[in-house]
mmCIF file of C-alpha atoms and ligand atoms in Angstrom:
data_model
loop_
_atom_site.group_PDB
_atom_site.id
_atom_site.type_symbol
_atom_site.label_atom_id
_atom_site.label_comp_id
_atom_site.label_asym_id
_atom_site.label_seq_id
_atom_site.Cartn_x
_atom_site.Cartn_y
_atom_site.Cartn_z
ATOM 1 C CA MET A 1 -22.483 23.362 115.265
ATOM 2 C CA PRO A 2 -25.451 21.019 114.800
ATOM 3 C CA LYS A 3 -28.250 21.460 117.310
ATOM 4 C CA ARG A 4 -28.457 18.958 120.166
ATOM 5 C CA ASP A 5 -31.589 17.438 121.594
ATOM 6 C CA PHE A 6 -32.229 15.766 124.933
ATOM 7 C CA LEU A 7 -34.757 13.005 124.380
ATOM 8 C CA ALA A 8 -33.089 10.348 126.531
ATOM 9 C CA ILE A 9 -30.320 10.071 129.124
ATOM 10 C CA THR A 10 -28.388 8.047 126.523
ATOM 11 C CA ASP A 11 -28.165 11.146 124.309
ATOM 12 C CA PHE A 12 -25.280 12.142 126.601
ATOM 13 C CA SER A 13 -22.008 10.361 127.258
ATOM 14 C CA LYS A 14 -20.830 9.671 130.801
ATOM 15 C CA ARG A 15 -18.538 12.676 130.589
ATOM 16 C CA GLU A 16 -21.259 14.975 129.246
ATOM 17 C CA LEU A 17 -23.729 13.839 131.891
ATOM 18 C CA THR A 18 -21.193 14.375 134.669
ATOM 19 C CA ASP A 19 -20.287 17.824 133.301
ATOM 20 C CA LEU A 20 -23.967 18.743 133.119
ATOM 21 C CA LEU A 21 -24.580 17.727 136.727
ATOM 22 C CA ASP A 22 -21.432 19.563 137.840
ATOM 23 C CA LEU A 23 -22.797 22.681 136.155
ATOM 24 C CA ALA A 24 -26.167 22.124 137.857
ATOM 25 C CA ALA A 25 -24.448 21.878 141.241
ATOM 26 C CA ARG A 26 -22.514 25.095 140.579
ATOM 27 C CA MET A 27 -25.711 26.843 139.531
ATOM 28 C CA LYS A 28 -27.424 25.613 142.683
ATOM 29 C CA GLY A 29 -24.513 26.907 144.753
ATOM 30 C CA GLY A 30 -24.832 30.356 143.188
ATOM 31 C CA GLN A 31 -21.419 30.120 141.493
ATOM 32 C CA ILE A 32 -22.791 30.816 137.994
ATOM 33 C CA THR A 33 -24.383 34.193 137.564
ATOM 34 C CA GLY A 34 -24.320 34.643 133.760
ATOM 35 C CA ARG A 35 -27.492 34.813 131.691
ATOM 36 C CA PRO A 36 -26.842 32.326 128.884
ATOM 37 C CA LEU A 37 -30.467 32.440 127.706
ATOM 38 C CA LYS A 38 -30.626 36.223 127.393
ATOM 39 C CA ASP A 39 -33.449 37.105 124.972
ATOM 40 C CA LYS A 40 -34.011 33.443 124.135
ATOM 41 C CA VAL A 41 -37.383 31.739 124.236
ATOM 42 C CA LEU A 42 -38.314 28.173 125.140
ATOM 43 C CA ALA A 43 -41.665 26.853 123.884
ATOM 44 C CA MET A 44 -43.187 24.253 126.216
ATOM 45 C CA ILE A 45 -45.826 21.937 124.757
ATOM 46 C CA PHE A 46 -47.877 19.990 127.296
ATOM 47 C CA ALA A 47 -50.281 17.202 126.332
ATOM 48 C CA LYS A 48 -50.328 15.994 129.958
ATOM 49 C CA SER A 49 -50.606 17.711 133.350
ATOM 50 C CA SER A 50 -47.573 19.053 135.178
ATOM 51 C CA THR A 51 -46.591 21.009 138.257
ATOM 52 C CA ARG A 52 -42.830 20.490 138.614
ATOM 53 C CA THR A 53 -41.817 20.307 134.961
ATOM 54 C CA ARG A 54 -43.799 23.331 133.926
ATOM 55 C CA VAL A 55 -42.793 25.577 136.818
ATOM 56 C CA SER A 56 -39.145 24.523 136.982
ATOM 57 C CA PHE A 57 -38.593 25.063 133.249
ATOM 58 C CA GLU A 58 -40.400 28.391 133.326
ATOM 59 C CA VAL A 59 -38.522 29.686 136.374
ATOM 60 C CA GLY A 60 -35.240 28.210 135.097
ATOM 61 C CA ALA A 61 -35.518 29.921 131.708
ATOM 62 C CA MET A 62 -36.307 33.209 133.433
ATOM 63 C CA GLN A 63 -33.379 32.930 135.861
ATOM 64 C CA LEU A 64 -31.064 32.376 132.887
ATOM 65 C CA GLY A 65 -32.275 35.578 131.246
ATOM 66 C CA GLY A 66 -34.718 33.924 128.858
ATOM 67 C CA HIS A 67 -38.426 33.326 128.651
ATOM 68 C CA ALA A 68 -40.693 30.290 128.421
ATOM 69 C CA ILE A 69 -44.078 30.014 126.703
ATOM 70 C CA PHE A 70 -46.598 27.472 127.999
ATOM 71 C CA LEU A 71 -48.546 25.792 125.199
ATOM 72 C CA SER A 72 -51.278 23.356 126.128
ATOM 73 C CA SER A 73 -51.679 20.906 123.254
ATOM 74 C CA ARG A 74 -55.439 21.389 123.635
ATOM 75 C CA ASP A 75 -55.093 25.047 122.711
ATOM 76 C CA ILE A 76 -52.584 24.910 119.882
ATOM 77 C CA GLN A 77 -53.332 23.431 116.468
ATOM 78 C CA ILE A 78 -51.620 20.116 117.326
ATOM 79 C CA GLY A 79 -54.812 19.408 119.284
ATOM 80 C CA ARG A 80 -56.812 19.818 116.048
ATOM 81 C CA GLY A 81 -54.515 17.564 114.075
ATOM 82 C CA GLU A 82 -51.805 19.856 112.702
ATOM 83 C CA PRO A 83 -48.880 17.503 112.017
ATOM 84 C CA ILE A 84 -46.001 17.498 114.510
ATOM 85 C CA LYS A 85 -43.510 17.955 111.684
ATOM 86 C CA ASP A 86 -45.243 21.201 110.657
ATOM 87 C CA THR A 87 -45.459 22.429 114.262
ATOM 88 C CA ALA A 88 -41.741 21.688 114.643
ATOM 89 C CA ARG A 89 -40.790 23.799 111.657
ATOM 90 C CA VAL A 90 -43.114 26.672 112.563
ATOM 91 C CA LEU A 91 -41.979 26.899 116.195
ATOM 92 C CA SER A 92 -38.348 26.716 115.063
ATOM 93 C CA ARG A 93 -38.886 30.025 113.240
ATOM 94 C CA TYR A 94 -39.947 31.739 116.480
ATOM 95 C CA VAL A 95 -38.181 30.153 119.442
ATOM 96 C CA HIS A 96 -34.731 28.874 120.424
ATOM 97 C CA GLY A 97 -35.764 25.589 122.036
ATOM 98 C CA ILE A 98 -38.802 23.344 122.461
ATOM 99 C CA MET A 99 -39.722 21.260 125.504
ATOM 100 C CA ILE A 100 -42.507 18.731 125.032
ATOM 101 C CA ARG A 101 -44.478 16.453 127.396
ATOM 102 C CA THR A 102 -46.703 14.020 125.567
ATOM 103 C CA PHE A 103 -47.803 10.406 125.236
ATOM 104 C CA GLY A 104 -46.022 8.724 122.323
ATOM 105 C CA HIS A 105 -42.234 8.869 122.379
ATOM 106 C CA ASP A 106 -42.200 8.709 118.570
ATOM 107 C CA ASP A 107 -43.921 12.098 118.470
ATOM 108 C CA VAL A 108 -41.003 13.619 120.347
ATOM 109 C CA VAL A 109 -38.519 11.911 118.027
ATOM 110 C CA GLN A 110 -40.395 13.338 115.051
ATOM 111 C CA LEU A 111 -40.537 16.801 116.602
ATOM 112 C CA ALA A 112 -36.770 16.687 117.118
ATOM 113 C CA ARG A 113 -36.182 15.454 113.579
ATOM 114 C CA TYR A 114 -38.052 18.377 112.020
ATOM 115 C CA ALA A 115 -37.176 21.141 114.499
ATOM 116 C CA THR A 116 -34.059 23.154 113.774
ATOM 117 C CA VAL A 117 -33.786 24.131 117.461
ATOM 118 C CA PRO A 118 -32.999 21.837 120.432
ATOM 119 C CA VAL A 119 -35.853 19.631 121.625
ATOM 120 C CA ILE A 120 -36.150 18.455 125.241
ATOM 121 C CA ASN A 121 -38.242 15.483 126.349
ATOM 122 C CA GLY A 122 -40.324 16.623 129.318
ATOM 123 C CA LEU A 123 -41.839 13.106 129.715
ATOM 124 C CA THR A 124 -43.296 10.555 127.354
ATOM 125 C CA ASP A 125 -44.924 7.191 128.023
ATOM 126 C CA LEU A 126 -41.447 5.709 127.467
ATOM 127 C CA LEU A 127 -39.012 8.047 129.251
ATOM 128 C CA HIS A 128 -38.706 10.884 131.764
ATOM 129 C CA PRO A 129 -35.038 11.890 131.410
ATOM 130 C CA CYS A 130 -35.289 15.378 132.962
ATOM 131 C CA GLN A 131 -36.509 13.833 136.207
ATOM 132 C CA VAL A 132 -33.604 11.408 136.270
ATOM 133 C CA LEU A 133 -31.116 14.280 135.837
ATOM 134 C CA ALA A 134 -32.545 15.802 139.025
ATOM 135 C CA ASP A 135 -32.534 12.417 140.750
ATOM 136 C CA LEU A 136 -28.871 11.826 139.929
ATOM 137 C CA LEU A 137 -28.006 15.232 141.321
ATOM 138 C CA THR A 138 -29.940 14.329 144.475
ATOM 139 C CA VAL A 139 -28.141 10.989 144.825
ATOM 140 C CA ARG A 140 -24.756 12.665 144.511
ATOM 141 C CA GLU A 141 -25.678 15.342 147.066
ATOM 142 C CA ALA A 142 -26.914 12.758 149.577
ATOM 143 C CA LEU A 143 -24.397 9.951 149.028
ATOM 144 C CA GLY A 144 -21.407 11.770 147.525
ATOM 145 C CA THR A 145 -21.361 9.658 144.366
ATOM 146 C CA TRP A 146 -23.304 7.075 142.378
ATOM 147 C CA ASP A 147 -20.159 5.024 141.729
ATOM 148 C CA GLY A 148 -20.440 1.728 143.542
ATOM 149 C CA LYS A 149 -23.960 2.508 144.760
ATOM 150 C CA VAL A 150 -26.938 0.201 144.404
ATOM 151 C CA VAL A 151 -30.214 1.703 143.247
ATOM 152 C CA ALA A 152 -33.452 -0.238 143.746
ATOM 153 C CA TRP A 153 -36.577 0.473 141.733
ATOM 154 C CA VAL A 154 -39.783 -0.862 143.292
ATOM 155 C CA GLY A 155 -43.024 -0.910 141.293
ATOM 156 C CA ASP A 156 -43.997 -0.154 137.734
ATOM 157 C CA GLY A 157 -41.512 -0.637 134.901
ATOM 158 C CA ASN A 158 -42.631 2.725 133.537
ATOM 159 C CA ASN A 159 -41.078 5.834 131.958
ATOM 160 C CA MET A 160 -39.115 6.524 135.149
ATOM 161 C CA ALA A 161 -37.803 2.963 135.397
ATOM 162 C CA ASN A 162 -36.745 3.062 131.742
ATOM 163 C CA ALA A 163 -34.938 6.369 132.242
ATOM 164 C CA TRP A 164 -33.156 4.972 135.315
ATOM 165 C CA LEU A 165 -32.053 1.980 133.226
ATOM 166 C CA GLN A 166 -30.512 4.388 130.756
ATOM 167 C CA ALA A 167 -28.758 6.223 133.601
ATOM 168 C CA ALA A 168 -27.287 2.907 134.790
ATOM 169 C CA GLU A 169 -26.196 2.172 131.220
ATOM 170 C CA VAL A 170 -24.355 5.501 130.895
ATOM 171 C CA LEU A 171 -22.955 5.795 134.428
ATOM 172 C CA GLY A 172 -22.435 2.127 135.258
ATOM 173 C CA PHE A 173 -24.002 1.824 138.723
ATOM 174 C CA GLU A 174 -26.005 -1.217 139.849
ATOM 175 C CA LEU A 175 -29.771 -1.051 139.315
ATOM 176 C CA ARG A 176 -32.174 -3.670 140.685
ATOM 177 C CA LEU A 177 -35.785 -3.547 139.605
ATOM 178 C CA ALA A 178 -38.672 -5.209 141.419
ATOM 179 C CA CYS A 179 -41.742 -5.263 139.174
ATOM 180 C CA PRO A 180 -44.805 -7.515 139.078
ATOM 181 C CA GLU A 181 -45.115 -9.859 136.135
ATOM 182 C CA GLY A 182 -46.476 -8.024 133.125
ATOM 183 C CA TYR A 183 -45.235 -4.628 134.328
ATOM 184 C CA GLU A 184 -41.551 -4.945 133.459
ATOM 185 C CA PRO A 185 -39.626 -2.067 131.851
ATOM 186 C CA ASN A 186 -39.098 -1.760 128.105
ATOM 187 C CA HIS A 187 -37.341 -4.944 126.944
ATOM 188 C CA GLU A 188 -34.940 -3.266 124.510
ATOM 189 C CA ILE A 189 -33.880 -0.601 127.027
ATOM 190 C CA PHE A 190 -33.355 -3.272 129.682
ATOM 191 C CA GLU A 191 -31.236 -5.482 127.415
ATOM 192 C CA ARG A 192 -29.137 -2.538 126.272
ATOM 193 C CA ALA A 193 -28.489 -1.416 129.864
ATOM 194 C CA LYS A 194 -27.578 -4.971 130.862
ATOM 195 C CA ARG A 195 -24.687 -4.966 128.418
ATOM 196 C CA LYS A 196 -23.113 -1.954 130.163
ATOM 197 C CA ALA A 197 -24.104 -2.186 133.839
ATOM 198 C CA SER A 198 -25.198 -4.574 136.554
ATOM 199 C CA VAL A 199 -28.934 -4.484 135.962
ATOM 200 C CA SER A 200 -31.335 -7.102 137.278
ATOM 201 C CA ILE A 201 -35.048 -7.710 137.651
ATOM 202 C CA THR A 202 -37.037 -9.624 140.240
ATOM 203 C CA GLU A 203 -40.650 -9.843 141.363
ATOM 204 C CA LEU A 204 -39.591 -9.466 145.015
ATOM 205 C CA PRO A 205 -39.184 -5.923 146.397
ATOM 206 C CA GLU A 206 -37.159 -7.323 149.320
ATOM 207 C CA GLU A 207 -34.599 -8.822 146.953
ATOM 208 C CA ALA A 208 -34.097 -5.501 145.179
ATOM 209 C CA ALA A 209 -34.012 -3.439 148.383
ATOM 210 C CA ARG A 210 -31.570 -5.534 150.434
ATOM 211 C CA GLY A 211 -28.444 -3.411 151.013
ATOM 212 C CA ALA A 212 -29.478 -0.814 148.405
ATOM 213 C CA HIS A 213 -28.410 2.819 148.824
ATOM 214 C CA VAL A 214 -31.374 4.299 146.969
ATOM 215 C CA ILE A 215 -34.968 3.075 147.151
ATOM 216 C CA ASN A 216 -36.954 4.553 144.346
ATOM 217 C CA THR A 217 -40.599 4.241 143.359
ATOM 218 C CA ASP A 218 -43.393 5.898 141.390
ATOM 219 C CA VAL A 219 -47.155 5.707 140.986
ATOM 220 C CA TRP A 220 -48.803 2.462 139.924
ATOM 221 C CA ALA A 221 -50.859 4.117 137.192
ATOM 222 C CA SER A 222 -49.101 6.801 135.169
ATOM 223 C CA MET A 223 -50.759 9.615 133.249
ATOM 224 C CA GLY A 224 -52.825 8.089 130.478
ATOM 225 C CA GLN A 225 -53.355 4.821 132.413
ATOM 226 C CA GLU A 226 -56.221 6.078 134.593
ATOM 227 C CA ALA A 227 -58.641 3.484 133.188
ATOM 228 C CA GLU A 228 -56.304 0.686 134.337
ATOM 229 C CA ALA A 229 -55.957 2.017 137.886
ATOM 230 C CA GLU A 230 -58.093 -0.655 139.540
ATOM 231 C CA LYS A 231 -56.441 -3.551 137.736
ATOM 232 C CA ARG A 232 -53.035 -2.105 138.509
ATOM 233 C CA ALA A 233 -53.856 -1.636 142.205
ATOM 234 C CA LEU A 234 -54.369 -5.411 142.383
ATOM 235 C CA ALA A 235 -51.215 -6.242 140.420
ATOM 236 C CA PHE A 236 -49.063 -3.922 142.551
ATOM 237 C CA LYS A 237 -50.366 -5.031 145.931
ATOM 238 C CA GLY A 238 -47.272 -5.616 148.082
ATOM 239 C CA TYR A 239 -45.120 -3.240 146.053
ATOM 240 C CA ILE A 240 -45.343 -0.524 148.701
ATOM 241 C CA VAL A 241 -42.195 1.108 150.017
ATOM 242 C CA ASP A 242 -42.798 0.931 153.745
ATOM 243 C CA GLN A 243 -40.583 1.096 156.813
ATOM 244 C CA ASP A 244 -40.018 -2.674 156.754
ATOM 245 C CA LEU A 245 -38.646 -2.454 153.233
ATOM 246 C CA MET A 246 -36.483 0.563 154.124
ATOM 247 C CA LYS A 247 -34.997 -1.437 157.010
ATOM 248 C CA LEU A 248 -33.576 -3.930 154.497
ATOM 249 C CA ALA A 249 -31.706 -1.170 152.664
ATOM 250 C CA ALA A 250 -28.321 0.276 153.666
ATOM 251 C CA THR A 251 -28.463 2.290 156.891
ATOM 252 C CA ASP A 252 -27.754 5.548 155.037
ATOM 253 C CA ALA A 253 -30.172 4.733 152.184
ATOM 254 C CA ILE A 254 -32.349 7.471 150.752
ATOM 255 C CA PHE A 255 -35.911 7.277 149.457
ATOM 256 C CA LEU A 256 -36.753 8.887 146.121
ATOM 257 C CA HIS A 257 -40.062 9.539 144.357
ATOM 258 C CA CYS A 258 -40.467 11.794 141.326
ATOM 259 C CA LEU A 259 -43.901 12.977 142.581
ATOM 260 C CA PRO A 260 -46.812 13.287 142.602
ATOM 261 C CA ALA A 261 -47.084 10.447 145.153
ATOM 262 C CA HIS A 262 -49.994 8.358 146.371
ATOM 263 C CA ARG A 263 -49.489 7.753 150.069
ATOM 264 C CA GLY A 264 -50.709 4.351 151.164
ATOM 265 C CA GLU A 265 -50.287 2.944 147.638
ATOM 266 C CA GLU A 266 -46.700 2.875 146.361
ATOM 267 C CA VAL A 267 -45.288 4.543 149.492
ATOM 268 C CA GLU A 268 -46.148 4.578 153.167
ATOM 269 C CA GLU A 269 -46.708 7.995 154.726
ATOM 270 C CA ALA A 270 -43.983 7.356 157.344
ATOM 271 C CA VAL A 271 -41.385 6.750 154.621
ATOM 272 C CA PHE A 272 -42.507 9.650 152.465
ATOM 273 C CA GLU A 273 -42.309 12.063 155.411
ATOM 274 C CA GLY A 274 -39.444 10.254 157.140
ATOM 275 C CA PRO A 275 -35.762 11.185 157.628
ATOM 276 C CA GLN A 276 -34.541 9.130 154.647
ATOM 277 C CA SER A 277 -36.884 10.820 152.188
ATOM 278 C CA ARG A 278 -35.281 13.236 149.713
ATOM 279 C CA VAL A 279 -38.368 13.842 147.598
ATOM 280 C CA PHE A 280 -38.438 17.619 147.961
ATOM 281 C CA ASP A 281 -34.701 17.914 147.228
ATOM 282 C CA GLN A 282 -35.463 15.946 144.079
ATOM 283 C CA ALA A 283 -38.242 18.341 143.166
ATOM 284 C CA GLU A 284 -35.977 21.354 143.788
ATOM 285 C CA ASN A 285 -33.199 19.785 141.754
ATOM 286 C CA ARG A 286 -35.443 19.746 138.678
ATOM 287 C CA LEU A 287 -34.793 23.490 138.547
ATOM 288 C CA HIS A 288 -31.009 23.294 138.844
ATOM 289 C CA ALA A 289 -30.563 20.312 136.519
ATOM 290 C CA GLN A 290 -32.777 21.819 133.836
ATOM 291 C CA LYS A 291 -31.049 25.186 134.047
ATOM 292 C CA ALA A 292 -27.799 23.363 133.307
ATOM 293 C CA LEU A 293 -29.552 21.562 130.451
ATOM 294 C CA LEU A 294 -30.989 24.772 128.988
ATOM 295 C CA ALA A 295 -27.599 26.500 129.238
ATOM 296 C CA THR A 296 -25.905 23.529 127.554
ATOM 297 C CA LEU A 297 -28.386 23.134 124.701
ATOM 298 C CA MET A 298 -29.566 26.699 124.150
ATOM 299 C CA GLY A 299 -26.916 28.915 125.741
HETATM 300 N N1 CP B 1 -42.132 14.734 138.484
HETATM 301 C C1 CP B 1 -42.750 15.456 137.552
HETATM 302 O O1 CP B 1 -42.416 15.428 136.362
HETATM 303 O O2 CP B 1 -43.769 16.230 138.021
HETATM 304 P P1 CP B 1 -44.860 16.988 137.176
HETATM 305 O O3 CP B 1 -45.743 15.962 136.532
HETATM 306 O O4 CP B 1 -45.596 17.818 138.187
HETATM 307 O O5 CP B 1 -44.186 17.835 136.134
HETATM 308 N N1 NVA B 2 -44.749 7.798 135.754
HETATM 309 C C1 NVA B 2 -45.429 9.047 136.047
HETATM 310 C C2 NVA B 2 -44.456 10.130 136.297
HETATM 311 C C3 NVA B 2 -45.077 11.463 136.609
HETATM 312 C C4 NVA B 2 -44.081 12.554 136.788
HETATM 313 C C5 NVA B 2 -46.336 9.380 134.869
HETATM 314 O O1 NVA B 2 -45.921 9.203 133.735
HETATM 315 O O2 NVA B 2 -47.473 9.816 135.098
#
């Protein structure tokens, strides 16, 4: 069987995505006790910081009977210019899977092309698909289903927004984005999603939030955009998820944030800590969703 990678939500069909999340739910419920990664090793390359991704993959691999190796790109030869395609082939001789968090999405595509073991995208400037797996699991736990639900995205059209667009494309729910001019999601990803699902974009957070079942946001300046933080803070003024915005959403709406969060910027403290917030369930679900992913790709 050819190896499978997970670089984007669209790498999976609707059926495969649903099966994966079903498996994640069963793992979370303690119904799966096998060790599909027994004696298998996952290499994890990080060119950016991480708390959740690093720890959840490491713990997940261990719980499945395997092992994970943390590789900071500063410490391995990639940081001194060794080509990705060489790193891919070398690591493939030692390990059974590679997770990578980096800047350019093309680097991950190249790693996957040259690796003979599964490659998992642990976040690029373009996409954060592992987070969206956990978010989908969280939505289903809180609301029972994503079918017929309306998801609002408020803020930057970043890697998270792009990955949510791909989730809408595969699963077919309605996604409304509210982004300031100049900070829209990737054009190609948006257009592709629009052909398959009800996907819209506005500059008004209120328009996106009205009646929505999920209110979702993320930081205004992502990793690698630190130098733009001041300019972005001006552009995103008014794009805060506060209690007034939550009041426009459905009464049972949930608030999601992939974390880390900046209270008082993209989200008000009262919403972050409030009864509709599911942010720590989301964080926990990284573990369960990724265990299902590891078992599917490497088991
Ligand atoms: N949400 C997320 O990916 O968190 P980390 O950056 O801590 O991995
Ligand atoms: N958009 C954020 C997500 C962090 C998990 C970033 O890329 O920094």
